Coordinates of C-alpha atoms in Angstrom, one line a residue:
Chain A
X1 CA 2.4 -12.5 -29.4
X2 CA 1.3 -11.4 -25.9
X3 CA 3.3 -11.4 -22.7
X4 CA 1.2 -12.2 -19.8
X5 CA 3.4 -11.9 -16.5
X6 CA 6.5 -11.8 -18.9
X7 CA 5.0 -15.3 -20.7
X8 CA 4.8 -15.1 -24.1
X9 CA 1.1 -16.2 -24.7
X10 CA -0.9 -16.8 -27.8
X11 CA -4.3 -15.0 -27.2
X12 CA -5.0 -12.0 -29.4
X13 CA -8.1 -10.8 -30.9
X14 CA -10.3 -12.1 -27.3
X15 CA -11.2 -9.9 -24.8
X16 CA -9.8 -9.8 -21.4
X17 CA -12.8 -11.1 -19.5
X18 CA -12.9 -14.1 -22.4
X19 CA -9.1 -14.7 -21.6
X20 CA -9.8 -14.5 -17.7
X21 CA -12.5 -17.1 -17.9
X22 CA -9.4 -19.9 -19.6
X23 CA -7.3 -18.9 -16.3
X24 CA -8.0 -19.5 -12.3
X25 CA -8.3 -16.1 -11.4
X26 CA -10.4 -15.3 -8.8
X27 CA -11.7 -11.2 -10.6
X28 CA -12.1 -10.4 -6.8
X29 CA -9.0 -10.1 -5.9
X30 CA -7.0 -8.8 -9.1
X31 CA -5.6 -5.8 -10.8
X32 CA -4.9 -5.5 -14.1
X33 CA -2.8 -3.5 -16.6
X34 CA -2.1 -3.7 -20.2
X35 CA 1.1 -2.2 -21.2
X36 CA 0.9 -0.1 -17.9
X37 CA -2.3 1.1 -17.9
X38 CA -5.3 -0.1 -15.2
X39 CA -8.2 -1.4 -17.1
X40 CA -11.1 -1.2 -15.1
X41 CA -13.2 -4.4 -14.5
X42 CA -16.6 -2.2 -15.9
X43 CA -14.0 -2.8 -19.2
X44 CA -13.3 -6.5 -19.5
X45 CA -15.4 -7.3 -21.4
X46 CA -15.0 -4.5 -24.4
X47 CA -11.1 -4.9 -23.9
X48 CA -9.9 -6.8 -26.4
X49 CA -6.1 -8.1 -26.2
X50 CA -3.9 -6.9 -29.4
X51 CA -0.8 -7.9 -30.7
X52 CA 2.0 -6.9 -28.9
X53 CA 0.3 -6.0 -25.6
X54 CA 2.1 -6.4 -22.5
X55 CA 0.0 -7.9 -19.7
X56 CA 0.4 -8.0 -15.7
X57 CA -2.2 -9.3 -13.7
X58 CA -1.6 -8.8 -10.0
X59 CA -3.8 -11.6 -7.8
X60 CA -3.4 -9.8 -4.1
X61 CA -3.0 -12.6 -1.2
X62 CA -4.0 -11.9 2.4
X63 CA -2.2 -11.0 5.0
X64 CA -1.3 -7.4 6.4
Chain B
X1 CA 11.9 16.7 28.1
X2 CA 10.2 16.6 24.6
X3 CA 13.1 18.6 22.1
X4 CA 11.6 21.3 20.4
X5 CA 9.9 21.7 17.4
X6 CA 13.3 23.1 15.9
X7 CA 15.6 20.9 17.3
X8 CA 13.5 18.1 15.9
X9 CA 14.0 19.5 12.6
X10 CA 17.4 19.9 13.0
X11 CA 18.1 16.9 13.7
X12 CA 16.7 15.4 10.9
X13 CA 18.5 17.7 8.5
X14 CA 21.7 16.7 10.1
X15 CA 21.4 13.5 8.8
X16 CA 19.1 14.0 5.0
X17 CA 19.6 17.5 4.3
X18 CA 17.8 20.2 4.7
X19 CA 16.3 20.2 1.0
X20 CA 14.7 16.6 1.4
X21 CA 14.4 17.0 5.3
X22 CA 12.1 20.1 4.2
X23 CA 10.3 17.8 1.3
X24 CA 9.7 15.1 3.9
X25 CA 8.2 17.4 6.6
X26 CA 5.4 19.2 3.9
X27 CA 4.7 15.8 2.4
X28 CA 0.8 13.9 3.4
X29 CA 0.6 10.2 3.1
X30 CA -2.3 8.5 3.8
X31 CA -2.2 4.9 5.2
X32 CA -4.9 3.0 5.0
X33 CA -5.5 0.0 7.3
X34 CA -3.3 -0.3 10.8
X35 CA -2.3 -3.6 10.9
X36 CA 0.9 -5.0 10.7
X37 CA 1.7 -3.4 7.5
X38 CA 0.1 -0.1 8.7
X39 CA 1.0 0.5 11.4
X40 CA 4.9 -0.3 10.7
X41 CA 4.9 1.9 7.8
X42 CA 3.4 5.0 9.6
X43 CA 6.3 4.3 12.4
X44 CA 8.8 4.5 9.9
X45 CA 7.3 7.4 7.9
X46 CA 6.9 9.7 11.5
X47 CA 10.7 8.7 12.4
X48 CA 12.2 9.5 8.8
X49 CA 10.4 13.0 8.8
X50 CA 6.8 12.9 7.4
X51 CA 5.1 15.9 8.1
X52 CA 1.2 14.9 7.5
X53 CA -0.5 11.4 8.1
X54 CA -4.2 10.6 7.0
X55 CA -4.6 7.3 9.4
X56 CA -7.1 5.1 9.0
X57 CA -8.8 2.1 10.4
X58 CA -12.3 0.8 12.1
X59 CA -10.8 -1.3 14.2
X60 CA -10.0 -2.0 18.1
X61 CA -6.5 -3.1 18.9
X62 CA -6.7 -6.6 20.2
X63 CA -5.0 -9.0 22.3
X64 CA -4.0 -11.3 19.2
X65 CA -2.6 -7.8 17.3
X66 CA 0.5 -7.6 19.8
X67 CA 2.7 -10.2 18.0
X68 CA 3.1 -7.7 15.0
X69 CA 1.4 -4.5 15.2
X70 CA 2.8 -1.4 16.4
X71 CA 0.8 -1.3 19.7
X72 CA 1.1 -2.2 22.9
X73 CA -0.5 -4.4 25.8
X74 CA -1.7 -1.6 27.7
X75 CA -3.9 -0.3 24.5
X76 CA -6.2 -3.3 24.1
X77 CA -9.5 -1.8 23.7
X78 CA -8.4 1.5 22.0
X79 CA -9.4 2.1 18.7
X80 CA -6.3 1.6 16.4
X81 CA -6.3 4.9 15.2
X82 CA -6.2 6.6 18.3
X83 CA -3.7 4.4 19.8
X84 CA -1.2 4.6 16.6
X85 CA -1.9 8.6 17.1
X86 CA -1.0 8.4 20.6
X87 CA 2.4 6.1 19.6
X88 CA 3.6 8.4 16.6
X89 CA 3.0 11.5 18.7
X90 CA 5.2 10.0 21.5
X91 CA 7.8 9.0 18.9
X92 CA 7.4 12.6 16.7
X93 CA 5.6 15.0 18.5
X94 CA 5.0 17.6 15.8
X95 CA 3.9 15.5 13.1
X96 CA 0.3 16.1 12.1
X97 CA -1.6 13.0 12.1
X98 CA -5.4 12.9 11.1
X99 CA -7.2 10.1 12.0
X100 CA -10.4 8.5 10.0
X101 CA -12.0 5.8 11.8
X102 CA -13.9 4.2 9.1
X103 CA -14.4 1.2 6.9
X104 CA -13.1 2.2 3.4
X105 CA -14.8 1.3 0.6
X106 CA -15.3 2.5 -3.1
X107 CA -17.6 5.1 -1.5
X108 CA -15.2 7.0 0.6
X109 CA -11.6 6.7 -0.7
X110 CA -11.9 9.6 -2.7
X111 CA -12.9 11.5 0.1
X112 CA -10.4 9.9 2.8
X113 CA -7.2 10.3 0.1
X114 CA -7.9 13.7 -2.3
X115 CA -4.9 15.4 0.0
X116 CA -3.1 12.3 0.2
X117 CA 0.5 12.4 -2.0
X118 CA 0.6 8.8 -1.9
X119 CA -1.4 6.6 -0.8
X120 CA -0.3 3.1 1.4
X121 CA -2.8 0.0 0.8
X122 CA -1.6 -2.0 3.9
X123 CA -5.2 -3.6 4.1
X124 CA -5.1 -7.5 5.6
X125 CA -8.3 -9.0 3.2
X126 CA -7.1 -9.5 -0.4
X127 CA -10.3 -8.0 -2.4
X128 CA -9.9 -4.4 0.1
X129 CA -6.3 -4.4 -2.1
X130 CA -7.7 -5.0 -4.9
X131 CA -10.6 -2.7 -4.8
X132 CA -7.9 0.1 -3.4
X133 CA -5.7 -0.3 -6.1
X134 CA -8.3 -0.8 -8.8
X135 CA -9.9 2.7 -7.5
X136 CA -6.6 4.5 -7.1
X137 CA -5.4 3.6 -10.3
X138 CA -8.8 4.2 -12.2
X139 CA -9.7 7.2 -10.5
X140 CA -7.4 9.2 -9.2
X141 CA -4.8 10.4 -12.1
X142 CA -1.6 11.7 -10.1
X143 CA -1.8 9.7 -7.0
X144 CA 0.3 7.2 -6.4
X145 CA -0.4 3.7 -4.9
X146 CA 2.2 1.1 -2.9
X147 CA 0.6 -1.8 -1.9
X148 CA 1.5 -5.2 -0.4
X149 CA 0.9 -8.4 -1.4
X150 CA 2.7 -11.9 0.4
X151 CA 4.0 -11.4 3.7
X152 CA 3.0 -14.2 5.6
X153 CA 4.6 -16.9 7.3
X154 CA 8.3 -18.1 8.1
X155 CA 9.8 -17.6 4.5
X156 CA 12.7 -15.8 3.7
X157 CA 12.9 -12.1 4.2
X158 CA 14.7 -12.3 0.8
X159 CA 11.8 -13.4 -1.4
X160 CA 9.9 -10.0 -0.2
X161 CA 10.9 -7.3 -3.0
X162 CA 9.3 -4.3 -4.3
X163 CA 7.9 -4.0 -8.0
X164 CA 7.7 -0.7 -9.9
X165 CA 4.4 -2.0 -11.9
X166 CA 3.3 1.2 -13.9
X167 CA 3.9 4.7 -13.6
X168 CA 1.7 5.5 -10.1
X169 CA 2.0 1.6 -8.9
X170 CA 4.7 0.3 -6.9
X171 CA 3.8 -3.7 -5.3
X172 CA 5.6 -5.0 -2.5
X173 CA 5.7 -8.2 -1.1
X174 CA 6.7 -12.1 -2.2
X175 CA 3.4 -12.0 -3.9
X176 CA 2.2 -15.5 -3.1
X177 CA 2.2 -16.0 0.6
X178 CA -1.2 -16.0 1.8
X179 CA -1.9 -15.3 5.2
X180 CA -5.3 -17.6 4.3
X181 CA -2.9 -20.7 4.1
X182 CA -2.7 -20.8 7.6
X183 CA 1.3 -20.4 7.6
X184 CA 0.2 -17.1 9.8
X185 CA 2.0 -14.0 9.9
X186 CA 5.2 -13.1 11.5
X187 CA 6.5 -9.7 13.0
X188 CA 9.8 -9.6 11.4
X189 CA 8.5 -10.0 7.7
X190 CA 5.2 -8.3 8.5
X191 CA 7.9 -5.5 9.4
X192 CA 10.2 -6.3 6.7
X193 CA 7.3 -5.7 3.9
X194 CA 5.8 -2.7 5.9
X195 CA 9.5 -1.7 5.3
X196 CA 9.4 -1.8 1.9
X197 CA 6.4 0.0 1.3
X198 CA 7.9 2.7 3.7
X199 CA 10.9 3.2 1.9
X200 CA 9.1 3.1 -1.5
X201 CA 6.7 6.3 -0.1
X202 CA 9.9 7.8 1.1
X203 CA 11.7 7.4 -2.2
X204 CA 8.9 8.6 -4.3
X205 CA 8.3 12.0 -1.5
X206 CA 12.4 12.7 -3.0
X207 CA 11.9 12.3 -6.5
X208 CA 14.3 8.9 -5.9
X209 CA 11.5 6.9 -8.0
X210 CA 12.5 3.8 -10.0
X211 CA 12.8 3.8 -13.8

């Protein structure tokens, strides 16, 4: 199991940009960490998701 | 009459203690964008004791800036890092404040935060957060990033919080309230999440860091 945003989520063995494409996320605007590390968007697409990893994707709003 | 640089010092140590007083006044932080959120946090930063400031902004201050920025009516026209300069000197008078009067971009935060402690994102436009916090987190190991995400509009001050995300990453803000939905943006909870980010810098400058 994966947690994504502290939901457990059933998406190992795909890669993060293949797992961003089934959400709304607009890449512009997001940061994201698997078990507390960045990944860099040049890594999306090599990144694959593994059992047990612990996702947070932060989608920044405007304002400031 | 302006206290002296001593007295100033004293003062501060009166109230935090000389150990953290001293930490304070030898840390750099570097705020990036001088909005609401910027602006705010390099108040608060000056008043509690930080010694060093990298400031920066392209910006003019304008007329529509006044309802939550930390400027005032007589510095429409100014650039916003120059003004803010003027204000923190007028408020602390020893701190050393640097100002960069730029656009940032993945080209030049390196350059504008490699002295930096920790670094503020208090940008207005949602991919500038992203990219700064991508870049921070990516490329420079040791540095520490507190951003802010959700701070618009009339909600509750009590749905603003601040989220330790990884090791160098701390996230402020309700995280949904976008400026964008045309609910605008407030001076109290602009304040309130500039706040946050503030105390967050200050915490991590003591060593008071969250688990």
């Amino acid at each position: 199991m994966v947690r994504v945003n502290g939901k457990e989520t059933d998406i190992c063995g795909i890669s993060v940009a293949d797992y961003l494409k089934t959400t709304s996320y607009d890449l512009r605007f997001i940061a994201l960490e698997i078990n507390e590390k960045i990944v860099p968007k040049s890594q999306y697409k090599e990144t694959i998701i593994e059992d047990g990893d612990r996702i947070e994707i932060v989608s920044f709003v405007g304002g400031g | 009459m302006i206290p002296s640089k001593t007295e100033m010092q004293k003062a501060l140590s009166c109230r935090v203690g000389e150990d953290i007083a001293s930490r304070l006044n030898g840390s750099k932080v570097a705020v990036l964008g001088l909005g609401g959120l910027g602006s705010n946090v390099c108040i608060a930063l000056a008043r509690a004791g930080v010694g060093h400031l990298i400031i920066c902004d392209f910006d003019k201050v304008d007329i529509t800036n006044l309802n939550r920025q930390q400027y005032k009516a007589s510095q429409i026209g100014m650039k916003k890092t120059d003004a803010l300069k003027e204000n923190l000197l007028e408020i602390a008078p020893y701190i050393d404040v640097i100002t960069v009067d730029k656009k940032v971009s993945e080209e030049n935060i390196y350059e504008i935060c490699k002295d930096a402690d920790v670094i503020c994102e208090a940008f207005d436009k949602a991919d500038n957060k992203a990219m700064l916090v991508n870049f921070v987190l990516e490329k420079m190991p040791g540095k520490y990033i507190v951003s802010a995400s959700g701070l618009a509009g009339f909600g509750s001050m009590n749905e603003i919080r601040t989220r330790k995300m990884s090791d160098r990453f701390y996230l402020c803000g309700d995280l949904v309230s976008d400026v964008n939905d045309g609910i605008g943006l407030v001076s109290a909870r602009v304040m309130g999440c500039a706040s946050h980010e503030a105390q967050t810098i200050l915490r991590i400058l003591t060593g008071e860091e969250d688990e």
